[in-house]
């Protein structure tokens, strides 16, 4: 039963993997010989991968670009979100709840409405075709969610821990550095993963901000592969791109999983 | 009762209100050097509020806090020489026992060698040496409490604050730890404030007890004073188990009689003073038993030795010296 469920969930991914490993001819067999097509289908090939990795720009370049944007977005967002979340955590009462409400509204704001304004901003400030600048709008869009997640993580920590640290003479920075942030590691890592994921997948802003082909991020590059030919759809190359694009994420989640252990705070309080 | 200048801890007209709520109302209190004072009272009486004010974790609305003659009211928590043991111990869960102890010393700039020397000596004092590499989650409740104590002692404080330090421990461990806690904390130079809602713990630990209710200090004194000479009905009711009996005397007065001061009289003998009583139910506690009686003046609780069989009907007597009189309305003690 469990195997069946697993198969049900993983089937699209496995299909994609299979598609990426077959030659274009096998994928779109000529209408005449169905039997010949079936015979060819069994032949595995790395042709698709070779094709996109040798493309212009090479596909690995897009992976690196997306990685750079993802990393800078994640770092910038966390750098901004941590102080904000701590502030909201300490600021109980009306100011805190109003600020939280505004954040929530910002998180729910339809991003489509931002494109034109963002484009204009990029043009005026000369931010177009700059990978690091791309993390500015990404951080702005990821910030509300990151703040809300981290704030609730701060709220979940037993307040006596910070009191005890205060009494021992730790200042704000030392309390964050030595006590609060280490305990927030699971929340920080899962928030970071979410931010990275969002940046990795973002398409419309990247499409409008980046035009030089060696700067393209993954989603934009994939769209280019998909529309590279007018007459055929390059299923194989496209599938190969999705597989390559998913691998780094898979790796990150597997790495992060080790750290996302709940119950790290166990033992602080009666247990 | 006056404090020598520049000694111990002194609270003057200390108040704290949050919004409309008055948590602490003009508390005047002195704790002498080497003295252990228990802050006793029901939850919400202001005892934890007082502790947080002394620690500097909250700011008073008005009033002053003096430590060794110096006004520390406006000092930050970290710059007061105050150590506190929290009810939950508040050990840093991600650090080993040794690192838990080292963190405070490190940020205060104590050198590595000196740090190690002080940690080793306090670990030895509290018999925690073998546990130094353990995380708090790997310790028992009693061990965690000792680590929390060790951290407080390392601070070399001028006053030690304990917030219900034993309420997370089981009853047997509590009794075992009480003398140890007294040995470690009390009798040294720094005054100790011990917050508890458990009167037995207060009596066992403290030299004097300050009883609070509704943010106001009711009475302060030794346990004997509070027991024998309560200033009002609340003090008389709060201290002593089972609680004192209250019988109406007339419209203005109530009579307070402690269950342990009641004695059974011969029910047949006429002309005796005392109250005719009928047994409702009784609880047998081993060395003692508690009788729930019904009398013409109202219900009474009475303690008898455990080996007597409780009579169905009896007369209850007491010595006049044991009578406590209270004003029916205000609860003030009357002569």
XYZ file of C-alpha atoms in Angstrom:
606
model
C 0.000 0.000 0.000
C 2.768 2.361 0.992
C 4.690 1.513 -2.180
C 1.586 2.260 -4.207
C 1.165 5.677 -2.589
C 4.813 6.430 -3.192
C 4.486 5.448 -6.828
C 1.386 7.620 -7.189
C 3.258 10.646 -5.843
C 6.525 10.045 -7.621
C 5.151 8.952 -10.988
C 5.334 12.396 -12.650
C 8.922 12.812 -11.518
C 9.925 9.361 -12.721
C 8.192 10.029 -16.025
C 10.206 13.218 -16.357
C 13.400 11.372 -15.576
C 12.608 8.729 -18.176
C 11.762 11.363 -20.766
C 15.043 13.154 -20.168
C 16.976 9.973 -20.907
C 15.452 9.236 -24.276
C 16.318 10.486 -27.709
C 14.030 13.004 -29.413
C 13.266 10.424 -32.066
C 11.999 7.951 -29.518
C 9.861 10.554 -27.851
C 8.121 11.671 -31.028
C 8.067 8.548 -33.199
C 7.160 8.948 -36.844
C 3.515 8.163 -37.475
C 4.339 5.268 -39.813
C 6.128 2.725 -37.693
C 4.783 2.383 -34.177
C 6.713 -0.823 -33.716
C 9.959 0.816 -34.726
C 9.289 3.573 -32.238
C 8.741 1.098 -29.450
C 12.033 -0.549 -30.257
C 13.830 2.757 -30.114
C 12.136 3.710 -26.829
C 14.221 1.166 -25.006
C 17.442 2.920 -25.971
C 18.645 5.186 -23.166
C 20.728 8.191 -24.088
C 22.353 11.225 -22.467
C 21.865 13.179 -25.681
C 19.424 15.651 -24.090
C 21.801 16.467 -21.285
C 24.685 16.942 -23.669
C 22.480 19.189 -25.765
C 21.513 21.623 -23.010
C 24.907 21.611 -21.300
C 26.550 22.512 -24.581
C 23.947 25.155 -25.397
C 24.561 28.882 -25.442
C 24.715 29.782 -22.634
C 25.529 26.356 -21.175
C 22.882 25.165 -18.780
C 25.219 24.924 -15.783
C 25.649 28.673 -16.097
C 21.941 29.157 -15.322
C 22.244 26.873 -12.315
C 25.108 28.998 -11.002
C 23.151 32.206 -11.678
C 20.112 30.906 -9.840
C 22.339 29.733 -7.020
C 23.907 33.171 -6.661
C 20.532 34.919 -6.661
C 19.076 32.350 -4.260
C 21.969 32.655 -1.836
C 22.047 36.437 -1.790
C 18.258 36.613 -1.480
C 18.245 34.207 1.427
C 21.060 35.980 3.254
C 19.656 39.443 2.708
C 16.151 38.423 3.756
C 17.327 36.705 6.925
C 19.550 39.640 7.783
C 16.520 41.918 7.598
C 13.963 39.491 9.002
C 15.760 38.445 12.189
C 15.893 41.909 13.846
C 12.355 42.640 12.695
C 11.017 39.351 14.027
C 12.790 39.881 17.352
C 11.390 43.398 17.580
C 7.865 42.200 16.953
C 8.361 39.393 19.441
C 9.310 41.886 22.143
C 6.752 44.496 21.132
C 3.579 43.036 22.539
C 0.449 45.113 22.583
C -1.150 47.292 19.960
C 1.923 48.407 18.011
C 3.032 44.815 17.616
C -0.315 43.546 16.416
C -0.789 46.428 13.971
C 2.687 45.812 12.547
C 1.931 42.112 12.214
C -1.292 42.922 10.401
C 0.562 45.171 7.952
C 3.091 42.415 7.341
C 0.324 39.945 6.685
C -1.266 42.356 4.228
C 2.099 42.750 2.510
C 2.485 38.982 2.313
C -0.917 38.719 0.655
C -0.346 41.547 -1.820
C -0.663 40.292 -5.423
C 2.843 40.515 -6.870
C 1.546 40.942 -10.406
C 0.645 44.511 -9.512
C 4.283 45.219 -8.703
C 5.840 44.349 -12.077
C 5.484 47.630 -13.873
C 6.655 49.617 -10.884
C 9.589 47.286 -10.353
C 10.582 47.456 -13.975
C 10.558 51.242 -13.854
C 12.633 51.164 -10.663
C 15.167 48.828 -12.220
C 15.469 51.046 -15.269
C 15.885 54.245 -13.266
C 18.415 52.820 -10.846
C 20.268 50.822 -13.464
C 19.553 47.530 -11.754
C 18.674 45.603 -14.877
C 20.985 42.737 -15.849
C 22.462 42.540 -12.377
C 22.090 39.243 -10.577
C 22.621 40.593 -7.074
C 20.139 43.399 -7.673
C 17.555 40.769 -8.462
C 17.634 39.722 -4.829
C 16.276 43.141 -3.820
C 12.724 42.538 -5.098
C 12.993 38.888 -4.074
C 13.892 39.853 -0.517
C 11.096 42.385 -0.434
C 8.638 39.710 -1.448
C 10.003 37.025 0.849
C 10.422 39.282 3.862
C 6.864 39.293 5.246
C 6.639 35.523 5.370
C 10.141 35.197 6.821
C 9.372 37.739 9.553
C 6.127 36.040 10.491
C 7.739 32.601 10.615
C 10.694 33.758 12.695
C 8.535 35.837 14.982
C 6.428 32.839 15.914
C 9.651 30.886 16.430
C 10.867 33.597 18.835
C 7.498 33.505 20.575
C 7.845 29.754 21.073
C 11.110 30.051 22.987
C 10.684 30.022 26.763
C 10.998 33.667 27.856
C 13.030 32.766 30.958
C 15.946 31.819 28.739
C 16.401 35.382 27.650
C 15.745 36.645 31.180
C 18.454 34.361 32.497
C 20.871 35.580 29.834
C 20.031 39.206 30.677
C 20.773 38.570 34.333
C 24.122 37.107 33.374
C 24.966 40.367 31.696
C 24.580 39.367 28.048
C 23.679 42.339 25.877
C 21.178 42.129 23.032
C 23.690 41.003 20.433
C 25.215 38.409 22.778
C 21.784 37.081 23.684
C 20.940 36.630 20.013
C 24.327 35.197 19.149
C 24.781 32.786 22.058
C 21.265 31.884 23.154
C 18.391 32.780 20.863
C 19.674 32.145 17.355
C 21.286 28.765 18.111
C 17.939 27.670 19.510
C 16.179 29.024 16.446
C 18.392 27.022 14.081
C 15.569 24.729 12.926
C 13.293 27.685 12.183
C 16.110 29.597 10.528
C 17.011 26.696 8.274
C 13.460 25.967 7.224
C 12.840 29.671 6.557
C 16.037 29.857 4.550
C 14.966 26.840 2.494
C 11.612 28.442 1.720
C 13.283 31.691 0.665
C 15.782 29.880 -1.523
C 13.010 27.855 -3.103
C 10.994 30.955 -3.891
C 13.977 32.679 -5.456
C 14.920 29.533 -7.403
C 11.485 29.283 -8.972
C 10.710 32.943 -9.586
C 9.995 33.658 -13.253
C 8.267 36.969 -14.148
C 10.637 39.400 -12.454
C 13.699 37.521 -13.681
C 12.226 37.547 -17.175
C 11.742 41.314 -17.165
C 14.924 42.297 -15.331
C 17.417 40.082 -17.127
C 18.051 40.138 -20.837
C 21.705 39.136 -21.303
C 21.744 35.433 -21.970
C 24.732 34.627 -19.739
C 22.801 36.048 -16.759
C 19.581 34.103 -17.184
C 18.246 32.286 -14.168
C 16.911 28.774 -14.343
C 13.179 29.368 -14.984
C 13.880 31.875 -17.750
C 16.448 29.593 -19.371
C 14.020 26.703 -19.280
C 11.369 28.770 -20.957
C 13.906 29.567 -23.654
C 14.660 25.909 -24.193
C 10.957 25.221 -24.409
C 10.403 27.832 -27.064
C 13.673 27.360 -28.922
C 12.033 25.800 -31.934
C 8.882 26.837 -33.706
C 8.081 23.450 -35.214
C 8.811 20.906 -32.490
C 8.622 20.869 -28.752
C 11.967 19.641 -27.356
C 10.479 17.391 -24.702
C 13.736 15.617 -24.035
C 15.836 18.732 -23.529
C 13.120 20.268 -21.422
C 12.887 17.210 -19.210
C 16.668 17.146 -18.847
C 16.571 20.795 -17.746
C 13.902 20.111 -15.114
C 15.887 17.197 -13.751
C 19.071 19.241 -13.515
C 17.149 22.159 -12.029
C 15.599 20.000 -9.307
C 18.763 18.240 -8.226
C 20.281 21.160 -6.254
C 16.994 21.693 -4.414
C 16.780 18.032 -3.583
C 20.300 18.185 -2.246
C 19.544 21.275 -0.131
C 16.446 19.770 1.413
C 18.277 16.555 2.191
C 21.063 18.541 3.833
C 18.641 20.801 5.704
C 16.583 17.883 6.909
C 19.381 16.824 9.205
C 19.086 20.138 11.014
C 15.352 20.510 11.042
C 15.007 18.445 14.144
C 12.241 19.568 16.388
C 12.667 19.406 20.100
C 15.987 21.171 20.211
C 14.581 23.310 22.980
C 13.660 20.221 24.934
C 15.099 20.360 28.416
C 15.045 24.131 28.756
C 11.804 23.862 30.608
C 10.502 21.086 32.768
C 10.620 17.937 30.667
C 14.143 45.998 62.792
C 16.070 48.841 61.315
C 18.770 48.076 58.824
C 22.305 49.236 59.315
C 23.270 51.737 56.674
C 24.646 50.144 53.537
C 23.649 46.560 54.271
C 21.410 44.012 52.623
C 18.506 44.721 50.349
C 15.895 47.364 50.917
C 12.666 47.938 49.006
C 10.983 51.295 49.491
C 7.388 51.914 48.457
C 7.906 49.624 45.495
C 4.930 49.535 43.113
C 4.246 48.155 39.689
C 1.123 48.474 37.615
C 0.514 47.285 34.088
C -2.272 49.233 32.422
C -5.062 49.448 34.952
C -3.856 46.508 36.982
C -1.910 47.160 40.162
C 0.427 44.183 40.559
C 2.370 45.466 43.522
C 1.223 48.169 45.913
C 3.825 50.206 47.826
C 5.899 47.347 49.176
C 8.297 48.180 51.983
C 10.645 45.336 52.801
C 14.136 44.772 54.145
C 16.273 41.689 53.763
C 19.325 41.597 55.983
C 22.694 40.228 54.937
C 22.752 36.470 55.327
C 19.034 36.332 55.818
C 16.678 34.131 53.829
C 13.321 35.783 53.345
C 10.425 33.866 51.850
C 7.873 35.717 49.774
C 4.761 33.678 50.327
C 1.294 34.015 48.915
C -1.250 32.650 46.478
C -0.599 32.987 42.757
C -1.038 36.516 41.501
C -0.219 38.019 44.892
C 2.771 39.965 43.576
C 5.597 37.757 44.796
C 7.004 36.982 41.361
C 6.504 40.612 40.372
C 8.651 41.653 43.321
C 11.366 39.211 42.316
C 11.439 40.465 38.723
C 11.684 44.053 39.964
C 14.650 43.233 42.186
C 16.280 41.319 39.324
C 15.781 44.263 37.004
C 13.759 42.269 34.487
C 10.807 44.639 34.944
C 10.790 48.298 35.910
C 8.818 49.563 38.903
C 6.129 52.217 38.407
C 7.482 53.949 41.476
C 9.577 53.219 44.540
C 13.268 52.484 44.996
C 15.431 49.387 45.346
C 18.573 49.694 47.465
C 21.291 47.069 47.514
C 24.023 47.531 50.116
C 22.926 51.105 50.511
C 23.205 51.832 46.804
C 20.194 52.769 44.699
C 20.027 50.195 41.880
C 16.506 50.994 40.695
C 17.639 52.323 37.326
C 20.440 49.827 36.702
C 20.058 47.187 34.022
C 19.595 43.562 35.013
C 23.064 42.636 33.806
C 24.830 45.295 35.825
C 23.138 44.425 39.125
C 24.961 41.832 41.167
C 21.854 39.697 41.285
C 21.517 35.976 40.644
C 18.240 34.240 40.038
C 17.118 30.643 39.870
C 14.048 30.282 37.717
C 11.153 27.955 38.308
C 11.908 26.317 34.961
C 15.692 26.573 35.640
C 16.108 28.285 32.249
C 19.239 26.342 31.365
C 20.464 26.921 27.827
C 19.342 23.694 26.148
C 21.930 23.761 23.371
C 24.912 24.031 25.733
C 26.536 21.457 27.977
C 26.507 21.923 31.731
C 30.019 23.386 31.666
C 29.143 25.753 28.814
C 25.951 26.799 30.552
C 28.085 27.892 33.468
C 30.821 29.405 31.322
C 28.691 31.666 29.127
C 28.015 34.352 31.716
C 31.637 34.397 32.859
C 32.864 34.628 29.289
C 30.781 37.645 28.341
C 31.907 39.354 31.532
C 35.478 38.932 30.392
C 36.667 36.380 32.926
C 39.827 34.725 31.561
C 39.825 31.092 30.489
C 41.954 29.826 33.379
C 39.999 31.692 36.051
C 36.766 30.561 34.418
C 37.803 26.938 34.522
C 38.894 27.227 38.159
C 35.591 28.757 39.269
C 33.460 26.321 37.279
C 35.389 23.348 38.636
C 34.964 24.529 42.214
C 31.239 25.163 41.911
C 30.730 21.833 40.118
C 32.502 20.128 42.983
C 30.478 22.013 45.583
C 27.254 20.806 43.985
C 28.604 17.327 43.109
C 28.040 17.881 39.416
C 31.553 17.014 38.240
C 30.594 13.926 36.243
C 27.802 15.742 34.461
C 29.807 18.612 33.049
C 29.561 17.489 29.424
C 25.858 16.597 29.541
C 23.135 18.662 27.950
C 20.232 19.836 30.160
C 17.891 17.384 28.414
C 20.068 14.536 29.666
C 19.722 15.570 33.310
C 17.100 14.686 35.891
C 14.973 17.419 37.453
C 17.083 17.533 40.597
C 20.309 17.716 38.590
C 18.950 20.525 36.436
C 18.026 22.419 39.549
C 21.553 22.041 40.897
C 23.024 23.293 37.626
C 20.741 26.319 37.836
C 21.963 26.856 41.404
C 25.549 26.515 40.287
C 25.014 29.167 37.661
C 23.539 31.492 40.265
C 26.428 30.917 42.692
C 29.038 31.526 39.984
C 27.693 35.013 39.593
C 29.095 35.866 43.076
C 25.913 37.791 43.676
C 25.047 40.378 46.273
C 21.528 39.013 46.444
C 20.122 35.629 45.414
C 16.595 35.291 44.072
C 14.807 31.961 43.901
C 11.529 31.708 42.029
C 9.680 28.572 43.133
C 12.919 26.627 42.648
C 11.482 23.323 43.773
C 8.006 23.316 42.315
C 9.051 21.104 39.402
C 10.435 18.436 41.704
C 8.558 15.625 43.370
C 7.706 15.882 47.036
C 10.387 13.506 48.300
C 13.190 15.215 46.394
C 11.940 18.576 47.643
C 12.302 17.477 51.232
C 15.793 16.102 50.551
C 16.940 19.233 48.809
C 15.630 21.744 51.322
C 18.490 21.424 53.824
C 21.027 21.338 50.996
C 19.601 24.498 49.521
C 19.729 26.163 52.920
C 23.329 25.085 53.418
C 24.387 26.424 50.039
C 22.494 29.670 49.936
C 21.490 30.858 53.339
C 23.892 31.973 55.993
C 26.329 33.383 53.485
C 26.732 37.098 53.082
C 24.209 37.796 50.294
C 20.571 37.986 51.326
C 18.257 35.428 49.750
C 14.694 35.952 48.586
C 12.771 32.759 48.146
C 9.451 32.917 46.344
C 6.990 30.115 46.979
C 3.301 29.434 47.347
C 4.036 26.475 49.591
C 3.960 27.416 53.257
C 5.881 24.314 54.313
C 8.719 25.274 52.012
C 8.649 28.841 53.290
C 8.746 27.691 56.905
C 11.503 25.181 56.155
C 13.716 27.535 54.191
C 13.278 31.027 55.489
C 14.297 33.004 58.527
C 11.400 35.342 57.979
C 8.283 35.146 55.855
C 6.642 38.021 54.033
C 3.069 37.140 53.216
C 1.544 38.936 50.254
C -1.935 39.088 48.890
C -3.415 41.147 46.094
C -0.149 43.009 45.574
C 0.024 44.138 49.212
C 2.276 43.029 51.998
C 0.080 41.519 54.708
C 2.611 40.674 57.381
C 6.279 39.977 57.717
C 7.950 38.047 60.507
C 9.164 34.641 61.556
C 6.918 31.690 60.841
C 6.134 31.461 64.582
C 5.079 35.079 64.747
C 2.826 34.754 61.724
C 1.295 31.559 63.046
C 0.742 32.663 66.619
C 0.042 36.304 66.040
C -1.536 36.822 62.614
C -2.373 40.407 61.824
C -5.573 39.547 59.963
C -7.833 36.752 58.808
C -5.908 36.194 55.556
C -2.641 35.533 57.384
C -4.376 33.257 59.865
C -6.046 31.306 57.061
C -3.027 31.050 54.792
C -0.602 29.783 57.409
C -1.340 26.474 59.099
C -2.719 23.254 57.653
C -5.495 22.273 57.929
C -6.736 25.844 57.727
C -8.070 27.685 60.742
C -11.773 27.373 61.633
C -13.808 30.568 61.478
C -16.999 30.750 63.524
C -19.308 33.756 63.773
C -19.306 35.278 67.253
C -21.780 38.074 66.647
C -22.527 40.487 63.820
C -19.142 42.186 63.995
C -16.765 39.490 65.060
C -15.491 36.109 64.008
C -13.762 33.551 66.148
C -10.709 31.826 64.714
C -9.761 28.436 66.121
C -6.986 26.270 64.717
C -7.897 22.580 64.243
C -4.827 21.521 66.231
C -5.943 23.587 69.249
C -9.306 21.862 69.646
C -9.643 19.130 72.259
C -12.459 16.619 72.770
C -14.395 16.924 76.048
C -16.668 14.369 77.696
C -20.026 14.683 75.896
C -22.037 13.539 78.947
C -20.682 16.054 81.436
C -23.216 18.841 81.740
C -22.400 22.450 82.450
C -19.102 22.302 80.623
C -18.070 24.937 78.240
C -17.398 24.062 74.634
C -19.496 23.171 71.660
C -21.631 20.122 71.083
C -20.553 18.529 67.835
C -21.544 15.684 65.568
C -19.048 13.858 63.331
C -19.679 14.276 59.606
C -16.654 12.495 58.174
C -13.009 11.960 58.960
C -9.710 11.467 57.159
C -7.074 9.250 58.673
C -3.492 10.387 58.016
C -1.522 7.873 60.032
C -0.148 9.835 62.954
C -3.128 12.176 62.878
C -6.703 12.257 61.750
C -8.835 15.151 60.590
C -12.422 15.289 61.833
C -15.085 17.262 60.039
C -17.654 18.262 62.643
C -21.016 19.947 62.549
C -21.896 22.271 65.438
C -24.678 24.726 66.188
C -22.269 27.574 65.268
C -21.169 26.026 61.991
C -18.734 23.425 60.624
C -15.419 22.745 62.440
C -12.272 20.883 61.499
C -10.375 19.250 64.305
C -7.162 17.243 64.548
C -6.899 14.160 66.739
C -4.070 11.660 67.255
C -4.283 8.844 64.741
C -4.733 6.069 67.268
C -8.034 7.281 68.757
C -11.267 6.105 67.257
C -13.356 9.143 66.366
C -16.535 9.488 68.478
C -19.896 10.069 66.776
C -20.862 12.833 69.219
C -18.572 14.944 71.336
C -18.044 18.296 72.923
C -15.235 20.400 71.543
C -13.220 22.594 73.872
C -10.223 24.915 73.604
C -8.075 27.167 75.735
C -9.104 30.827 75.701
C -5.494 31.775 74.893
C -5.851 30.093 71.531
C -8.817 32.200 70.467
C -8.214 34.649 67.633
C -10.789 37.353 66.961
C -11.336 39.027 63.634
C -13.597 41.803 62.391
C -16.270 40.099 60.309
C -16.106 42.622 57.505
C -12.501 43.690 57.067
C -10.890 40.600 58.533
C -8.673 42.751 60.781
C -7.462 41.111 63.941
C -9.310 42.299 67.054
C -7.863 42.174 70.564
